[in-house]
PDB file of C-alpha atoms and ligand atoms in Angstrom:
ATOM      1  CA  GLU A   1      92.280 114.417  74.123  1.00  0.00           C
ATOM      2  CA  ASN A   2      88.611 113.471  74.169  1.00  0.00           C
ATOM      3  CA  LEU A   3      89.477 109.792  74.564  1.00  0.00           C
ATOM      4  CA  LEU A   4      91.798 110.603  77.473  1.00  0.00           C
ATOM      5  CA  ARG A   5      89.008 112.556  79.197  1.00  0.00           C
ATOM      6  CA  GLN A   6      86.626 109.639  78.715  1.00  0.00           C
ATOM      7  CA  LYS A   7      89.167 107.189  80.141  1.00  0.00           C
ATOM      8  CA  ASP A   8      89.522 109.445  83.206  1.00  0.00           C
ATOM      9  CA  GLN A   9      85.760 109.578  83.670  1.00  0.00           C
ATOM     10  CA  VAL A  10      85.441 105.776  83.449  1.00  0.00           C
ATOM     11  CA  LYS A  11      88.193 105.462  86.062  1.00  0.00           C
ATOM     12  CA  GLU A  12      86.466 108.004  88.291  1.00  0.00           C
ATOM     13  CA  PHE A  13      83.179 106.094  87.982  1.00  0.00           C
ATOM     14  CA  ARG A  14      84.752 102.809  88.782  1.00  0.00           C
ATOM     15  CA  THR A  15      86.421 104.299  91.866  1.00  0.00           C
ATOM     16  CA  LEU A  16      83.060 105.651  93.028  1.00  0.00           C
ATOM     17  CA  MET A  17      81.407 102.221  92.576  1.00  0.00           C
ATOM     18  CA  MET A  18      84.304 100.627  94.531  1.00  0.00           C
ATOM     19  CA  LYS A  19      83.631 103.031  97.398  1.00  0.00           C
ATOM     20  CA  TYR A  20      79.924 102.189  97.422  1.00  0.00           C
ATOM     21  CA  ASP A  21      80.830  98.556  97.348  1.00  0.00           C
ATOM     22  CA  SER A  22      83.105  99.012 100.374  1.00  0.00           C
ATOM     23  CA  ALA A  23      80.368 100.877 102.250  1.00  0.00           C
ATOM     24  CA  LEU A  24      78.033  97.914 101.643  1.00  0.00           C
ATOM     25  CA  LEU A  25      80.588  95.573 103.160  1.00  0.00           C
ATOM     26  CA  GLU A  26      80.957  97.812 106.222  1.00  0.00           C
ATOM     27  CA  VAL A  27      77.208  97.867 106.850  1.00  0.00           C
ATOM     28  CA  ARG A  28      76.885  94.165 106.194  1.00  0.00           C
ATOM     29  CA  THR A  29      79.540  93.435 108.781  1.00  0.00           C
ATOM     30  CA  LYS A  30      77.775  95.675 111.307  1.00  0.00           C
ATOM     31  CA  LEU A  31      74.550  93.762 110.741  1.00  0.00           C
ATOM     32  CA  ASP A  32      76.309  90.435 110.931  1.00  0.00           C
ATOM     33  CA  VAL A  33      77.810  91.387 114.308  1.00  0.00           C
ATOM     34  CA  LEU A  34      74.408  92.439 115.656  1.00  0.00           C
ATOM     35  CA  ASN A  35      72.934  89.184 114.382  1.00  0.00           C
ATOM     36  CA  LYS A  36      75.553  87.116 116.191  1.00  0.00           C
ATOM     37  CA  GLU A  37      75.147  88.894 119.474  1.00  0.00           C
ATOM     38  CA  LEU A  38      71.332  88.950 119.404  1.00  0.00           C
ATOM     39  CA  SER A  39      71.189  85.286 118.313  1.00  0.00           C
ATOM     40  CA  LEU A  40      73.276  84.255 121.358  1.00  0.00           C
ATOM     41  CA  ARG A  41      71.149  86.403 123.652  1.00  0.00           C
ATOM     42  CA  ASN A  42      67.716  85.464 122.350  1.00  0.00           C
ATOM     43  CA  ASN A  43      68.328  82.058 120.842  1.00  0.00           C
ATOM     44  CA  ARG A  44      66.938  83.179 117.478  1.00  0.00           C
ATOM     45  CA  ASN A  45      68.119  85.251 114.576  1.00  0.00           C
ATOM     46  CA  PRO A  46      66.736  88.750 114.299  1.00  0.00           C
ATOM     47  CA  PHE A  47      67.008  88.581 110.529  1.00  0.00           C
ATOM     48  CA  GLU A  48      66.592  85.762 108.042  1.00  0.00           C
ATOM     49  CA  ALA A  49      68.459  87.142 105.106  1.00  0.00           C
ATOM     50  CA  ILE A  50      70.467  90.063 103.767  1.00  0.00           C
ATOM     51  CA  LYS A  51      70.483  91.062 100.142  1.00  0.00           C
ATOM     52  CA  MET A  52      72.931  93.661  98.786  1.00  0.00           C
ATOM     53  CA  ARG A  53      73.224  95.306  95.448  1.00  0.00           C
ATOM     54  CA  ILE A  54      74.997  98.157  93.764  1.00  0.00           C
ATOM     55  CA  LYS A  55      72.767 100.063  91.281  1.00  0.00           C
ATOM     56  CA  THR A  56      73.747  99.290  87.663  1.00  0.00           C
ATOM     57  CA  PRO A  57      75.123 102.174  85.535  1.00  0.00           C
ATOM     58  CA  LEU A  58      71.993 101.969  83.326  1.00  0.00           C
ATOM     59  CA  SER A  59      69.700 102.244  86.335  1.00  0.00           C
ATOM     60  CA  ILE A  60      71.696 105.191  87.655  1.00  0.00           C
ATOM     61  CA  TYR A  61      71.501 106.834  84.290  1.00  0.00           C
ATOM     62  CA  LYS A  62      67.696 106.319  84.073  1.00  0.00           C
ATOM     63  CA  LYS A  63      67.139 107.713  87.555  1.00  0.00           C
ATOM     64  CA  LEU A  64      69.233 110.827  86.831  1.00  0.00           C
ATOM     65  CA  ASN A  65      67.496 111.230  83.559  1.00  0.00           C
ATOM     66  CA  GLY A  66      64.117 111.008  85.315  1.00  0.00           C
ATOM     67  CA  LYS A  67      65.204 113.829  87.589  1.00  0.00           C
ATOM     68  CA  GLY A  68      66.272 115.838  84.528  1.00  0.00           C
ATOM     69  CA  VAL A  69      69.980 116.027  85.354  1.00  0.00           C
ATOM     70  CA  ASP A  70      73.111 114.870  83.555  1.00  0.00           C
ATOM     71  CA  PHE A  71      75.040 111.693  84.334  1.00  0.00           C
ATOM     72  CA  SER A  72      78.036 112.893  86.390  1.00  0.00           C
ATOM     73  CA  ILE A  73      79.872 111.884  89.606  1.00  0.00           C
ATOM     74  CA  GLU A  74      78.583 115.056  91.350  1.00  0.00           C
ATOM     75  CA  ASN A  75      74.995 114.346  90.397  1.00  0.00           C
ATOM     76  CA  ILE A  76      75.174 110.695  91.466  1.00  0.00           C
ATOM     77  CA  ASP A  77      76.352 111.902  94.909  1.00  0.00           C
ATOM     78  CA  LYS A  78      73.765 114.627  95.052  1.00  0.00           C
ATOM     79  CA  TYR A  79      70.611 113.027  93.643  1.00  0.00           C
ATOM     80  CA  ILE A  80      70.857 109.262  94.273  1.00  0.00           C
ATOM     81  CA  SER A  81      70.839 107.880  97.760  1.00  0.00           C
ATOM     82  CA  ASP A  82      70.451 104.226  96.877  1.00  0.00           C
ATOM     83  CA  VAL A  83      73.495 103.464  94.719  1.00  0.00           C
ATOM     84  CA  ALA A  84      74.417 101.126  97.532  1.00  0.00           C
ATOM     85  CA  GLY A  85      71.378  99.193  98.827  1.00  0.00           C
ATOM     86  CA  ILE A  86      70.972  96.556 101.536  1.00  0.00           C
ATOM     87  CA  ARG A  87      67.774  94.739 102.254  1.00  0.00           C
ATOM     88  CA  VAL A  88      67.402  93.135 105.657  1.00  0.00           C
ATOM     89  CA  VAL A  89      64.662  90.563 105.843  1.00  0.00           C
ATOM     90  CA  CYS A  90      63.554  90.078 109.448  1.00  0.00           C
ATOM     91  CA  SER A  91      61.317  87.492 111.043  1.00  0.00           C
ATOM     92  CA  PHE A  92      59.131  89.886 113.052  1.00  0.00           C
ATOM     93  CA  VAL A  93      58.055  93.566 112.896  1.00  0.00           C
ATOM     94  CA  ASP A  94      59.584  94.414 116.303  1.00  0.00           C
ATOM     95  CA  ASP A  95      62.934  92.988 115.184  1.00  0.00           C
ATOM     96  CA  ILE A  96      62.930  95.573 112.392  1.00  0.00           C
ATOM     97  CA  TYR A  97      62.792  98.521 114.774  1.00  0.00           C
ATOM     98  CA  MET A  98      65.196  96.977 117.237  1.00  0.00           C
ATOM     99  CA  LEU A  99      67.808  96.264 114.548  1.00  0.00           C
ATOM    100  CA  ALA A 100      67.355  99.644 112.825  1.00  0.00           C
ATOM    101  CA  ASP A 101      67.811 101.456 116.135  1.00  0.00           C
ATOM    102  CA  CYS A 102      70.909  99.392 116.967  1.00  0.00           C
ATOM    103  CA  LEU A 103      72.452 100.318 113.625  1.00  0.00           C
ATOM    104  CA  ALA A 104      71.391 103.962 113.665  1.00  0.00           C
ATOM    105  CA  ASN A 105      72.797 104.497 117.157  1.00  0.00           C
ATOM    106  CA  GLN A 106      76.352 103.336 116.337  1.00  0.00           C
ATOM    107  CA  ASP A 107      78.630 106.300 116.748  1.00  0.00           C
ATOM    108  CA  ASP A 108      80.249 106.137 113.297  1.00  0.00           C
ATOM    109  CA  ILE A 109      76.875 106.107 111.494  1.00  0.00           C
ATOM    110  CA  ARG A 110      75.154 109.245 110.350  1.00  0.00           C
ATOM    111  CA  VAL A 111      71.422 108.915 109.724  1.00  0.00           C
ATOM    112  CA  LEU A 112      70.315 111.239 106.892  1.00  0.00           C
ATOM    113  CA  GLN A 113      66.723 110.028 106.547  1.00  0.00           C
ATOM    114  CA  ARG A 114      64.357 107.588 108.134  1.00  0.00           C
ATOM    115  CA  LYS A 115      61.242 106.660 106.155  1.00  0.00           C
ATOM    116  CA  ASP A 116      58.774 104.522 108.065  1.00  0.00           C
ATOM    117  CA  TYR A 117      56.550 102.914 105.466  1.00  0.00           C
ATOM    118  CA  ILE A 118      55.356 100.427 108.082  1.00  0.00           C
ATOM    119  CA  ASP A 119      53.749 103.049 110.213  1.00  0.00           C
ATOM    120  CA  LYS A 120      52.648 104.947 107.069  1.00  0.00           C
ATOM    121  CA  PRO A 121      52.432 102.516 104.177  1.00  0.00           C
ATOM    122  CA  LYS A 122      52.722 103.803 100.605  1.00  0.00           C
ATOM    123  CA  LYS A 123      49.526 104.117  98.538  1.00  0.00           C
ATOM    124  CA  SER A 124      50.455 100.846  96.779  1.00  0.00           C
ATOM    125  CA  GLY A 125      50.396  99.060 100.161  1.00  0.00           C
ATOM    126  CA  TYR A 126      54.221  98.882 100.322  1.00  0.00           C
ATOM    127  CA  ARG A 127      55.575  98.463 103.838  1.00  0.00           C
ATOM    128  CA  SER A 128      59.278  98.592 104.937  1.00  0.00           C
ATOM    129  CA  LEU A 129      61.478 100.759 107.089  1.00  0.00           C
ATOM    130  CA  HIS A 130      64.060 102.698 105.067  1.00  0.00           C
ATOM    131  CA  LEU A 131      67.156 104.256 106.495  1.00  0.00           C
ATOM    132  CA  ILE A 132      69.482 106.432 104.442  1.00  0.00           C
ATOM    133  CA  ILE A 133      72.741 106.394 106.309  1.00  0.00           C
ATOM    134  CA  GLU A 134      76.316 107.436 105.802  1.00  0.00           C
ATOM    135  CA  VAL A 135      79.058 105.087 106.787  1.00  0.00           C
ATOM    136  CA  PRO A 136      82.813 105.838 106.815  1.00  0.00           C
ATOM    137  CA  ILE A 137      85.130 103.838 104.659  1.00  0.00           C
ATOM    138  CA  PHE A 138      88.863 103.900 105.239  1.00  0.00           C
ATOM    139  CA  LEU A 139      90.941 104.157 102.062  1.00  0.00           C
ATOM    140  CA  VAL A 140      94.742 104.289 101.721  1.00  0.00           C
ATOM    141  CA  GLN A 141      94.894 108.025 102.050  1.00  0.00           C
ATOM    142  CA  GLU A 142      91.511 109.177 103.199  1.00  0.00           C
ATOM    143  CA  LYS A 143      88.337 108.474 105.124  1.00  0.00           C
ATOM    144  CA  GLU A 144      85.140 109.054 103.243  1.00  0.00           C
ATOM    145  CA  TYR A 145      81.489 108.906 104.236  1.00  0.00           C
ATOM    146  CA  MET A 146      79.343 106.981 101.692  1.00  0.00           C
ATOM    147  CA  LYS A 147      75.561 106.840 101.476  1.00  0.00           C
ATOM    148  CA  VAL A 148      73.787 103.489 101.849  1.00  0.00           C
ATOM    149  CA  GLU A 149      70.063 102.812 101.750  1.00  0.00           C
ATOM    150  CA  VAL A 150      69.058 100.105 104.207  1.00  0.00           C
ATOM    151  CA  GLN A 151      65.566  98.603 103.781  1.00  0.00           C
ATOM    152  CA  PHE A 152      64.219  96.607 106.710  1.00  0.00           C
ATOM    153  CA  ARG A 153      61.191  94.388 106.115  1.00  0.00           C
ATOM    154  CA  THR A 154      59.628  91.165 107.309  1.00  0.00           C
ATOM    155  CA  ILE A 155      59.593  87.974 105.228  1.00  0.00           C
ATOM    156  CA  ALA A 156      55.916  88.628 104.532  1.00  0.00           C
ATOM    157  CA  MET A 157      56.527  92.279 103.413  1.00  0.00           C
ATOM    158  CA  ASP A 158      59.397  91.041 101.232  1.00  0.00           C
ATOM    159  CA  PHE A 159      57.184  88.400  99.674  1.00  0.00           C
ATOM    160  CA  TRP A 160      54.589  91.064  98.768  1.00  0.00           C
ATOM    161  CA  ALA A 161      57.166  93.635  97.532  1.00  0.00           C
ATOM    162  CA  SER A 162      59.027  91.115  95.327  1.00  0.00           C
ATOM    163  CA  LEU A 163      55.811  89.901  93.647  1.00  0.00           C
ATOM    164  CA  GLU A 164      54.372  93.392  93.274  1.00  0.00           C
ATOM    165  CA  HIS A 165      57.637  94.622  91.817  1.00  0.00           C
ATOM    166  CA  LYS A 166      57.521  91.820  89.215  1.00  0.00           C
ATOM    167  CA  MET A 167      53.864  92.379  88.367  1.00  0.00           C
ATOM    168  CA  LYS A 168      54.145  96.163  88.225  1.00  0.00           C
ATOM    169  CA  TYR A 169      55.536  95.846  84.689  1.00  0.00           C
ATOM    170  CA  LYS A 170      52.819  93.519  83.544  1.00  0.00           C
ATOM    171  CA  LYS A 171      49.782  95.532  84.667  1.00  0.00           C
ATOM    172  CA  ASP A 172      47.745  96.499  81.629  1.00  0.00           C
ATOM    173  CA  ASN A 173      45.813  99.741  81.443  1.00  0.00           C
ATOM    174  CA  ILE A 174      42.289  98.286  81.503  1.00  0.00           C
ATOM    175  CA  ASN A 175      42.490  96.504  84.837  1.00  0.00           C
ATOM    176  CA  GLN A 176      45.078  98.736  86.458  1.00  0.00           C
ATOM    177  CA  GLU A 177      42.804 100.172  89.153  1.00  0.00           C
ATOM    178  CA  VAL A 178      41.292  96.784  90.169  1.00  0.00           C
ATOM    179  CA  ILE A 179      44.752  95.196  90.327  1.00  0.00           C
ATOM    180  CA  SER A 180      46.116  98.030  92.416  1.00  0.00           C
ATOM    181  CA  ASP A 181      43.191  97.678  94.821  1.00  0.00           C
ATOM    182  CA  ASP A 182      43.797  93.900  95.001  1.00  0.00           C
ATOM    183  CA  LEU A 183      47.488  94.400  95.712  1.00  0.00           C
ATOM    184  CA  LYS A 184      46.771  96.988  98.386  1.00  0.00           C
ATOM    185  CA  PHE A 185      44.188  94.570  99.956  1.00  0.00           C
ATOM    186  CA  SER A 186      46.794  91.789  99.947  1.00  0.00           C
ATOM    187  CA  ALA A 187      49.399  94.034 101.561  1.00  0.00           C
ATOM    188  CA  ASP A 188      46.949  94.819 104.365  1.00  0.00           C
ATOM    189  CA  LEU A 189      46.199  91.109 104.880  1.00  0.00           C
ATOM    190  CA  ILE A 190      49.901  90.381 105.008  1.00  0.00           C
ATOM    191  CA  ASN A 191      50.289  93.060 107.674  1.00  0.00           C
ATOM    192  CA  GLN A 192      47.603  91.442 109.812  1.00  0.00           C
ATOM    193  CA  LEU A 193      49.443  88.117 109.515  1.00  0.00           C
ATOM    194  CA  ASP A 194      52.698  89.775 110.492  1.00  0.00           C
ATOM    195  CA  LEU A 195      51.101  91.200 113.647  1.00  0.00           C
ATOM    196  CA  ARG A 196      49.517  87.834 114.495  1.00  0.00           C
ATOM    197  CA  MET A 197      52.815  85.971 114.132  1.00  0.00           C
ATOM    198  CA  GLN A 198      54.432  88.558 116.400  1.00  0.00           C
ATOM    199  CA  GLN A 199      51.708  88.026 119.010  1.00  0.00           C
ATOM    200  CA  ILE A 200      52.203  84.267 118.839  1.00  0.00           C
ATOM    201  CA  ARG A 201      55.931  84.674 119.329  1.00  0.00           C
ATOM    202  CA  ARG A 202      55.404  87.012 122.269  1.00  0.00           C
ATOM    203  CA  LYS A 203      53.089  84.467 123.867  1.00  0.00           C
ATOM    204  CA  ILE A 204      55.685  81.712 123.393  1.00  0.00           C
ATOM    205  CA  ASP A 205      58.411  83.958 124.846  1.00  0.00           C
ATOM    206  CA  GLY A 206      56.200  84.840 127.762  1.00  0.00           C
ATOM    207  CA  GLU A 207      56.273  88.505 126.813  1.00  0.00           C
ATOM    208  CA  GLU A 208      53.287  90.670 127.643  1.00  0.00           C
ATOM    209  CA  GLU A 209      50.826  91.731 124.932  1.00  0.00           C
TER     210      GLU A 209
HETATM  211  P1  0O2 B 301      64.680  99.133  92.991  1.00  0.00           P
HETATM  212  O1  0O2 B 301      64.665  98.334  91.746  1.00  0.00           O
HETATM  213  O2  0O2 B 301      64.204  98.338  94.223  1.00  0.00           O
HETATM  214  O3  0O2 B 301      66.029  99.803  93.267  1.00  0.00           O
HETATM  215  P2  0O2 B 301      63.673 107.468  95.127  1.00  0.00           P
HETATM  216  O4  0O2 B 301      62.711 106.769  94.112  1.00  0.00           O
HETATM  217  O5  0O2 B 301      64.571 106.451  95.814  1.00  0.00           O
HETATM  218  O6  0O2 B 301      64.433 108.574  94.563  1.00  0.00           O
HETATM  219  P3  0O2 B 301      61.628 107.653  97.065  1.00  0.00           P
HETATM  220  O7  0O2 B 301      60.454 107.277  96.257  1.00  0.00           O
HETATM  221  O8  0O2 B 301      61.443 108.637  98.115  1.00  0.00           O
HETATM  222  O9  0O2 B 301      62.776 108.160  96.167  1.00  0.00           O
HETATM  223  O10 0O2 B 301      62.268 106.374  97.668  1.00  0.00           O
HETATM  224  P4  0O2 B 301      61.520 105.359  98.599  1.00  0.00           P
HETATM  225  O11 0O2 B 301      60.114 105.688  98.696  1.00  0.00           O
HETATM  226  O12 0O2 B 301      62.307 105.306  99.859  1.00  0.00           O
HETATM  227  O13 0O2 B 301      61.604 104.004  97.774  1.00  0.00           O
HETATM  228  C1  0O2 B 301      62.716 103.549  97.097  1.00  0.00           C
HETATM  229  C2  0O2 B 301      62.740 102.038  97.023  1.00  0.00           C
HETATM  230  O14 0O2 B 301      61.753 101.430  97.881  1.00  0.00           O
HETATM  231  C3  0O2 B 301      62.414 101.469  95.657  1.00  0.00           C
HETATM  232  O15 0O2 B 301      63.560 101.499  94.919  1.00  0.00           O
HETATM  233  C4  0O2 B 301      61.918 100.098  95.992  1.00  0.00           C
HETATM  234  O16 0O2 B 301      62.977  99.233  96.289  1.00  0.00           O
HETATM  235  C5  0O2 B 301      61.120 100.343  97.281  1.00  0.00           C
HETATM  236  N1  0O2 B 301      59.728 100.652  97.016  1.00  0.00           N
HETATM  237  C6  0O2 B 301      59.129 101.810  97.254  1.00  0.00           C
HETATM  238  N2  0O2 B 301      57.840 101.830  96.910  1.00  0.00           N
HETATM  239  C7  0O2 B 301      57.579 100.602  96.483  1.00  0.00           C
HETATM  240  C8  0O2 B 301      56.368  99.885  96.029  1.00  0.00           C
HETATM  241  O17 0O2 B 301      55.273 100.444  95.952  1.00  0.00           O
HETATM  242  N3  0O2 B 301      56.503  98.572  95.704  1.00  0.00           N
HETATM  243  C9  0O2 B 301      57.698  97.916  95.747  1.00  0.00           C
HETATM  244  N4  0O2 B 301      57.764  96.662  95.338  1.00  0.00           N
HETATM  245  N5  0O2 B 301      58.849  98.515  96.140  1.00  0.00           N
HETATM  246  C10 0O2 B 301      58.761  99.807  96.519  1.00  0.00           C
HETATM  247  P5  0O2 B 301      63.503 101.710  93.333  1.00  0.00           P
HETATM  248  O18 0O2 B 301      64.711 102.496  92.909  1.00  0.00           O
HETATM  249  O19 0O2 B 301      62.172 102.188  92.928  1.00  0.00           O
HETATM  250  O20 0O2 B 301      63.606 100.293  92.767  1.00  0.00           O
END
């Protein structure tokens, strides 16, 4: 009987992951469509790359554990908003806001949360725009809204976040404060570069500054 219950739970978990995977595909298609239209209109791509991932069972388990709750389908739904994650790497800061608005304003999208870590960077120096959205997926018998976290960042912000993420695990205790300060300083430098590159592009495009 126990074995049967476990089998059911595994099946339920796999179904849930299939739904998150489908939600990722939906959002990816929406972004691809926007990219096609905006590329034709402006002669350049608003984003350089898209990365998608489904959180691993171990990572889901650790996150729930950290929040002090059991591993269950209900708790995954309730406590984790980034089981399905998409990272959109844009060329320029203004493209981030334009794309995020285009996505958020689509009439089948529900925006649950918008965290602007570009306007208000994290203490680490981290910058990105995060949207937690719900997107409908159409199954054989039902329509279900699934949560997806979309992170928008520039190539430069992505460069910083990737390296910082890797180095986070290597920081030793003695130098921790100095290293954190260095990383924060680098993030601010990168931000200045981002803004400069945007100014240059605007000049080239004949846009006003
Ligand atoms: P991974 O491996 O990228 O999935 P949450 O932790 O999601 O429950 P929170 O803190 O409000 O709640 O979420 P937030 O601030 O929106 O950030 C979540 C994600 O943003 C992280 O996911 C990272 O991807 C990214 N992020 C946030 N802060 C930093 C930072 O200081 N440095 C880097 N490199 N990335 C950051 P995960 O789940 O932590 O990791």
